[in-house]
PDB file of C-alpha atoms in Angstrom:
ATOM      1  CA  UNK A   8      11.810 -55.138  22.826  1.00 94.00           C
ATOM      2  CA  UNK A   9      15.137 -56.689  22.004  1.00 97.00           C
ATOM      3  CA  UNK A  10      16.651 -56.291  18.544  1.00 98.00           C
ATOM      4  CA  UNK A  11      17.638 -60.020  18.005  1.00 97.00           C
ATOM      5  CA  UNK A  12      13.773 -60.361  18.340  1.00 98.00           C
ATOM      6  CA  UNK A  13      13.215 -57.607  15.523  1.00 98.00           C
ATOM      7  CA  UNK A  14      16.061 -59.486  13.653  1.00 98.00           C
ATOM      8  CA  UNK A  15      13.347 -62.685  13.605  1.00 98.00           C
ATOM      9  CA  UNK A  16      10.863 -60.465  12.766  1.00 98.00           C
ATOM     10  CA  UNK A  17       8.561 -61.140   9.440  1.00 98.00           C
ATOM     11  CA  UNK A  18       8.245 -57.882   7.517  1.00 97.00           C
ATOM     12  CA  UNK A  19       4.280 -57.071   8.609  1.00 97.00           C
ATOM     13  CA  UNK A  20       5.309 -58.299  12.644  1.00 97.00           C
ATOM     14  CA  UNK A  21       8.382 -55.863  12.144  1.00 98.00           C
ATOM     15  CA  UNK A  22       6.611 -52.755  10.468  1.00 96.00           C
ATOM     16  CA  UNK A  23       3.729 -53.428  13.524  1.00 96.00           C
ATOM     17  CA  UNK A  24       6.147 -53.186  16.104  1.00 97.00           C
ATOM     18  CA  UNK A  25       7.663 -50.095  15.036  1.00 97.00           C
ATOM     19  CA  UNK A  26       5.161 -47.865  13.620  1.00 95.00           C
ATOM     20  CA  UNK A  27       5.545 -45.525  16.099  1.00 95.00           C
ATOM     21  CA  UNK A  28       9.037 -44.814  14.790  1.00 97.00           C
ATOM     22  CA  UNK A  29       8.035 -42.487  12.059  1.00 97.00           C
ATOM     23  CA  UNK A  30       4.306 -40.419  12.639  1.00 93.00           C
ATOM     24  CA  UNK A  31       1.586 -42.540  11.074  1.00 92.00           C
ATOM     25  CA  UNK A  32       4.122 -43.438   8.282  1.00 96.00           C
ATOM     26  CA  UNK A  33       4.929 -46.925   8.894  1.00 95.00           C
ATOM     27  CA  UNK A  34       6.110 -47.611   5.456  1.00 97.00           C
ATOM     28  CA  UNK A  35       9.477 -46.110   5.963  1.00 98.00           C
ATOM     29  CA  UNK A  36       9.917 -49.235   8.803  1.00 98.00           C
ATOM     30  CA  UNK A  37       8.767 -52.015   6.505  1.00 97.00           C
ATOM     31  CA  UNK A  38      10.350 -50.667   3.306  1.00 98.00           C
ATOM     32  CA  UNK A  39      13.694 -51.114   5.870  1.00 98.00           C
ATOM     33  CA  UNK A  40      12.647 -54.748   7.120  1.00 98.00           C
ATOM     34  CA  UNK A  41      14.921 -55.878   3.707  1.00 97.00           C
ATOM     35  CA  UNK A  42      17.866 -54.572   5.365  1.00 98.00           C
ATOM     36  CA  UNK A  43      18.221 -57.197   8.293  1.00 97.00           C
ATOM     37  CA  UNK A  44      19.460 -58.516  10.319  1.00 98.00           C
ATOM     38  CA  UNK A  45      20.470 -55.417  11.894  1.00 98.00           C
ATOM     39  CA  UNK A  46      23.853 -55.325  13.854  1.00 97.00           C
ATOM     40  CA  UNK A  47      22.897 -52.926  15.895  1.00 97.00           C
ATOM     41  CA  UNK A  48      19.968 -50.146  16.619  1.00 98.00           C
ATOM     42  CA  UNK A  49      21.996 -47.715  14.678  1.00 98.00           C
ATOM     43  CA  UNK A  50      22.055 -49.815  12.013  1.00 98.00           C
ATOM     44  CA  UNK A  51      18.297 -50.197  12.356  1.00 98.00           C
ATOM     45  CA  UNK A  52      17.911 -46.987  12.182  1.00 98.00           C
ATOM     46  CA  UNK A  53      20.285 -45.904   9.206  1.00 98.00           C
ATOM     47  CA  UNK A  54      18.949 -48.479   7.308  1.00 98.00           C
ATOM     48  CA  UNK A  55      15.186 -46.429   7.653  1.00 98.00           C
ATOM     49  CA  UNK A  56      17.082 -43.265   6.911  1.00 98.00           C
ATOM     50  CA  UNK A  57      18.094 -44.588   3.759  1.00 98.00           C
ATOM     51  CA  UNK A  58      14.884 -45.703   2.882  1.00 98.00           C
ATOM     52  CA  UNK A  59      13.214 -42.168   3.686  1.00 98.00           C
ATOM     53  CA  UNK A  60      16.466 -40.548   2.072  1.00 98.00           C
ATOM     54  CA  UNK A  61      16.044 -42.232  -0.943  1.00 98.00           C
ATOM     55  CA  UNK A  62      11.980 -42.174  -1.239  1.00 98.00           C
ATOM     56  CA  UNK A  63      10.193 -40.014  -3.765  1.00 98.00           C
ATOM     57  CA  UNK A  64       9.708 -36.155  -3.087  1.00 98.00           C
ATOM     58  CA  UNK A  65       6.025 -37.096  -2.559  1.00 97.00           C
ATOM     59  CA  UNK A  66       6.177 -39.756   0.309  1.00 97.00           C
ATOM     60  CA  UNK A  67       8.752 -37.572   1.949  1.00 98.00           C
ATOM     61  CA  UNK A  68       6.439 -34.718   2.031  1.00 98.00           C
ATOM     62  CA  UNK A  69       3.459 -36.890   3.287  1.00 97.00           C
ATOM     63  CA  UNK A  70       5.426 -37.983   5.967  1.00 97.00           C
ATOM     64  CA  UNK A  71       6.375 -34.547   7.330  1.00 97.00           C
ATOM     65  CA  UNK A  72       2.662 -33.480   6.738  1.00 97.00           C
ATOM     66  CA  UNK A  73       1.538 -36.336   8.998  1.00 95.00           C
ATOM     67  CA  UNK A  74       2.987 -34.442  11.767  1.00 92.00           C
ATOM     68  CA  UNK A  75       1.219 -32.464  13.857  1.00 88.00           C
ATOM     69  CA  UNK A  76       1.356 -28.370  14.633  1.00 88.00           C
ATOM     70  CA  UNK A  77       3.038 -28.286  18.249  1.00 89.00           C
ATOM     71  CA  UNK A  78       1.050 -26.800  20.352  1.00 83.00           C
ATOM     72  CA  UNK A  79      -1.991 -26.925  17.708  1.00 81.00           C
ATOM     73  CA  UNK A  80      -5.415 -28.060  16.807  1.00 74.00           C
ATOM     74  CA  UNK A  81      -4.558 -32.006  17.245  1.00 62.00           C
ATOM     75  CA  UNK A  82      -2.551 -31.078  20.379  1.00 71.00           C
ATOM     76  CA  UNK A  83      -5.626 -28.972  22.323  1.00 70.00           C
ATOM     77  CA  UNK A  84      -7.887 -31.790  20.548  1.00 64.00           C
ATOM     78  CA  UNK A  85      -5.816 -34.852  22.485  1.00 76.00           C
ATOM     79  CA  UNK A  86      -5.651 -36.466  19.055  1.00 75.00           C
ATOM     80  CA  UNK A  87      -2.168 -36.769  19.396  1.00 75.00           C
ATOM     81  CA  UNK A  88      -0.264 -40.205  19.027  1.00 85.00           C
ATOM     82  CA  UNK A  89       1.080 -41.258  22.592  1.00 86.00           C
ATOM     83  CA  UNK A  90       4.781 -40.581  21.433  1.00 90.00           C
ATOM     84  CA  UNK A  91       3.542 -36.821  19.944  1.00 87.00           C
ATOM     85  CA  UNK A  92       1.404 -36.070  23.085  1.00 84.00           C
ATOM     86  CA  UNK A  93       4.378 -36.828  25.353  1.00 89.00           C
ATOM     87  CA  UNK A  94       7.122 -35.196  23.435  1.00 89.00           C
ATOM     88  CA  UNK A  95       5.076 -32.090  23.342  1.00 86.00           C
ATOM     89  CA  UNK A  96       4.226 -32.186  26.663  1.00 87.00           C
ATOM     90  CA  UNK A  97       8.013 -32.779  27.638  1.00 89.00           C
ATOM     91  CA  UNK A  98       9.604 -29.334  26.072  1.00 87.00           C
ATOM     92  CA  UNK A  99       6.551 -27.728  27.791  1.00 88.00           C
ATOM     93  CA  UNK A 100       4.426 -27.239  24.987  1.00 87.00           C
ATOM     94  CA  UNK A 101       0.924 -28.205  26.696  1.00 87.00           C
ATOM     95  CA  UNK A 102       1.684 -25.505  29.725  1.00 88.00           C
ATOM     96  CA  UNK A 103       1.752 -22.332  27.232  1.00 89.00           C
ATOM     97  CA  UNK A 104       0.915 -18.874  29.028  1.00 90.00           C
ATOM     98  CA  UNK A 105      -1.594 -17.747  26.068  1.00 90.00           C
ATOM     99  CA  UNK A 106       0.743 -15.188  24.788  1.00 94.00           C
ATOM    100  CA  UNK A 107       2.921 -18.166  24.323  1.00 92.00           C
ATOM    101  CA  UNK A 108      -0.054 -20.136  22.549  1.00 90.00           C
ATOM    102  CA  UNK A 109      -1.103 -17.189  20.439  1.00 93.00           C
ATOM    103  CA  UNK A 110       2.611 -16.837  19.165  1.00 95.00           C
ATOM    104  CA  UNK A 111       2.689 -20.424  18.493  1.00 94.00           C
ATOM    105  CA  UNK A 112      -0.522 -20.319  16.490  1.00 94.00           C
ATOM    106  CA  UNK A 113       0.697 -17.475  14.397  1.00 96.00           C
ATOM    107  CA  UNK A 114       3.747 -19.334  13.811  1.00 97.00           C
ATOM    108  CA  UNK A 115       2.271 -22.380  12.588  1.00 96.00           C
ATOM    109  CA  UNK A 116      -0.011 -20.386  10.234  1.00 96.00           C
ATOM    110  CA  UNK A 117       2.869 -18.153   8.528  1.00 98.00           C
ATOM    111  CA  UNK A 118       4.974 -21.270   8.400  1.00 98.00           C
ATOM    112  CA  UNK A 119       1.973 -23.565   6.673  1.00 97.00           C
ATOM    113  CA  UNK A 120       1.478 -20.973   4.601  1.00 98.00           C
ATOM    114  CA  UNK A 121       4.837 -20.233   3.595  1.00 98.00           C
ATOM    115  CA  UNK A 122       5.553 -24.446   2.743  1.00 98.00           C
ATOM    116  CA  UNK A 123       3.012 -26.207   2.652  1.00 97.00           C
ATOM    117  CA  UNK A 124       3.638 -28.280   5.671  1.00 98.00           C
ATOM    118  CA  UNK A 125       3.989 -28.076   9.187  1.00 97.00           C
ATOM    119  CA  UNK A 126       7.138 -26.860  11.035  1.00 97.00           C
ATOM    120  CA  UNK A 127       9.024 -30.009  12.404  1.00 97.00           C
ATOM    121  CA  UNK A 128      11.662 -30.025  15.010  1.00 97.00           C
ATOM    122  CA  UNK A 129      12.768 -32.598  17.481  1.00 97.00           C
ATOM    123  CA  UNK A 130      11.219 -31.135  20.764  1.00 95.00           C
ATOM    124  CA  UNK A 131      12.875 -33.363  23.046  1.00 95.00           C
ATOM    125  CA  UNK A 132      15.987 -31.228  22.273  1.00 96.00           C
ATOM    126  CA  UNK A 133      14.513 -28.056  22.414  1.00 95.00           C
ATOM    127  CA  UNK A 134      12.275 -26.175  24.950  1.00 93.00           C
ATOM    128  CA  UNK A 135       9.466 -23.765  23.824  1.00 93.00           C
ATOM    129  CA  UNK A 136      11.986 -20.657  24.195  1.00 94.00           C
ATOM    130  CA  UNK A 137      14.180 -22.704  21.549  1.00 96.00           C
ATOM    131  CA  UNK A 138      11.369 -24.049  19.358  1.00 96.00           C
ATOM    132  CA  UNK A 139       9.855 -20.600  19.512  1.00 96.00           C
ATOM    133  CA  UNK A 140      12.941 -18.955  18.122  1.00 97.00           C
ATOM    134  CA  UNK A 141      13.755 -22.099  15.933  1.00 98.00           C
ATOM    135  CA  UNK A 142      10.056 -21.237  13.867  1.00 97.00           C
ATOM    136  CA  UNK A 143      10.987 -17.461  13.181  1.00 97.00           C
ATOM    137  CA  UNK A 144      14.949 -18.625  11.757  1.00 98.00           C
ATOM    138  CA  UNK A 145      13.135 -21.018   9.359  1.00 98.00           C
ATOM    139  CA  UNK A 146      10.470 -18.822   8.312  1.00 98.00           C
ATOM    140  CA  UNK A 147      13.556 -17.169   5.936  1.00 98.00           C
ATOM    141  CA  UNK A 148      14.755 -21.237   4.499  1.00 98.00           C
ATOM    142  CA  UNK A 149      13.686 -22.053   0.896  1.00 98.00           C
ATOM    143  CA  UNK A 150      10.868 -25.080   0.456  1.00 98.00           C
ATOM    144  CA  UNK A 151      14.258 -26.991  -0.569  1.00 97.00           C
ATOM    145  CA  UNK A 152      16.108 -26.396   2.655  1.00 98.00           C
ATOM    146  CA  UNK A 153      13.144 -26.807   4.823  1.00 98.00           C
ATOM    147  CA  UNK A 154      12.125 -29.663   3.736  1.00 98.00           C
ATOM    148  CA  UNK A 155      15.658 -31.298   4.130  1.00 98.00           C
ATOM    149  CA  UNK A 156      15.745 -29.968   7.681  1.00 98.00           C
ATOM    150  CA  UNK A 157      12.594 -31.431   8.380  1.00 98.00           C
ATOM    151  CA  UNK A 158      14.049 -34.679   6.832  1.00 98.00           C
ATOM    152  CA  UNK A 159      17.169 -34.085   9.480  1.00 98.00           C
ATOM    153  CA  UNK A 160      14.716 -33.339  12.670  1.00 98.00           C
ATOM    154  CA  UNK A 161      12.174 -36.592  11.668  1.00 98.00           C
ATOM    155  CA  UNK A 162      15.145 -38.550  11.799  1.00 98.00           C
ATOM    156  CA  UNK A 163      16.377 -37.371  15.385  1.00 98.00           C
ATOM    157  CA  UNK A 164      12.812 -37.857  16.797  1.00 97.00           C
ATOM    158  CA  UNK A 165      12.423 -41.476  15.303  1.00 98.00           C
ATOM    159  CA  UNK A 166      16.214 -42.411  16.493  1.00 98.00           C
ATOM    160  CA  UNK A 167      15.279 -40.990  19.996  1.00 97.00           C
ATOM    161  CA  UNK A 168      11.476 -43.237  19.565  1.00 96.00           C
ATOM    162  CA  UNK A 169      13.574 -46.569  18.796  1.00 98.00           C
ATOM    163  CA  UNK A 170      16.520 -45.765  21.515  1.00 97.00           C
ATOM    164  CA  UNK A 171      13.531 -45.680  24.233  1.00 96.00           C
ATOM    165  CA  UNK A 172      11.876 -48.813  22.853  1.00 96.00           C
ATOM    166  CA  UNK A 173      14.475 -51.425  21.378  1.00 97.00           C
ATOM    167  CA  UNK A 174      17.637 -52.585  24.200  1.00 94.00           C
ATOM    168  CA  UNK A 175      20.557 -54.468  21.695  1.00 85.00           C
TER     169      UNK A 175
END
């Protein structure tokens, strides 16, 4: 899709087209829709950051909690979303050897248990060696830190979402 066709967008066309932006949390792309026209898709894009930036502690955290485990129970399911199944699947995540799986499964429990939420990180920047190693450092953040850096890594994987669906 082409941005100058977003631009023309109403807000419910606009939040329909880009739901996939931000995991089964399309109100961060309609609360944005005010913002337009966009000049450009990083415009787009920092204009949604704002909006999850500035949303209350509440929607922020029901956002990252609408993310999956990688390598979990949605994941060996196929309950995924298209974009989560293929991201996954791209850093490796759906070949695991089972010590692999076993450590991921541990992972995702301490870390759950630990804040509340699941562990987010962009995995088309990582491999499983990286994401693997990227669980255990976190495991020692505060709730406060951690849920800023999962603020930081939702925003990679929705910029990298848009980039591979909207051309300027």
């Amino acid at each position: 899709m082409r941005l100058d066709d977003l631009n023309q967008m109403d807000r419910p066309a606009f939040a329909a087209t880009l739901h996939f932006a931000f995991e089964l949390s399309p109100w961060v792309v309609e609360r944005a829709w005010s913002a337009r026209p966009f000049d450009s898709i990083e415009a787009m894009h920092g204009a949604m950051m704002q909006v999850l930036n500035a949303a209350p502690l509440g929607d922020k955290l029901a956002l990252i909690r609408a993310h999956p485990e990688l390598a979990g129970k949605a994941a060996i399911a196929r309950t995924l979303t298209a974009e989560s199944a293929a991201e996954q699947a791209g850093a490796g995540l759906d070949r695991l050897t089972p010590e692999e799986f076993a450590r991921f499964h541990d992972l995702n429990a301490e870390y759950g248990k630990r804040f509340g939420f699941p562990f987010i990180i962009c995995v088309r920047l990582n491999d499983k060696t990286s994401i693997l190693r990227a669980m255990q450092a976190r495991l020692s953040n505060d709730r406060e830190a951690e849920i800023a850096e999962a603020i930081t890594q939702i925003g990679l994987i929705s910029k990298l979402r848009i980039q591979d669906a909207v051309t300027d």
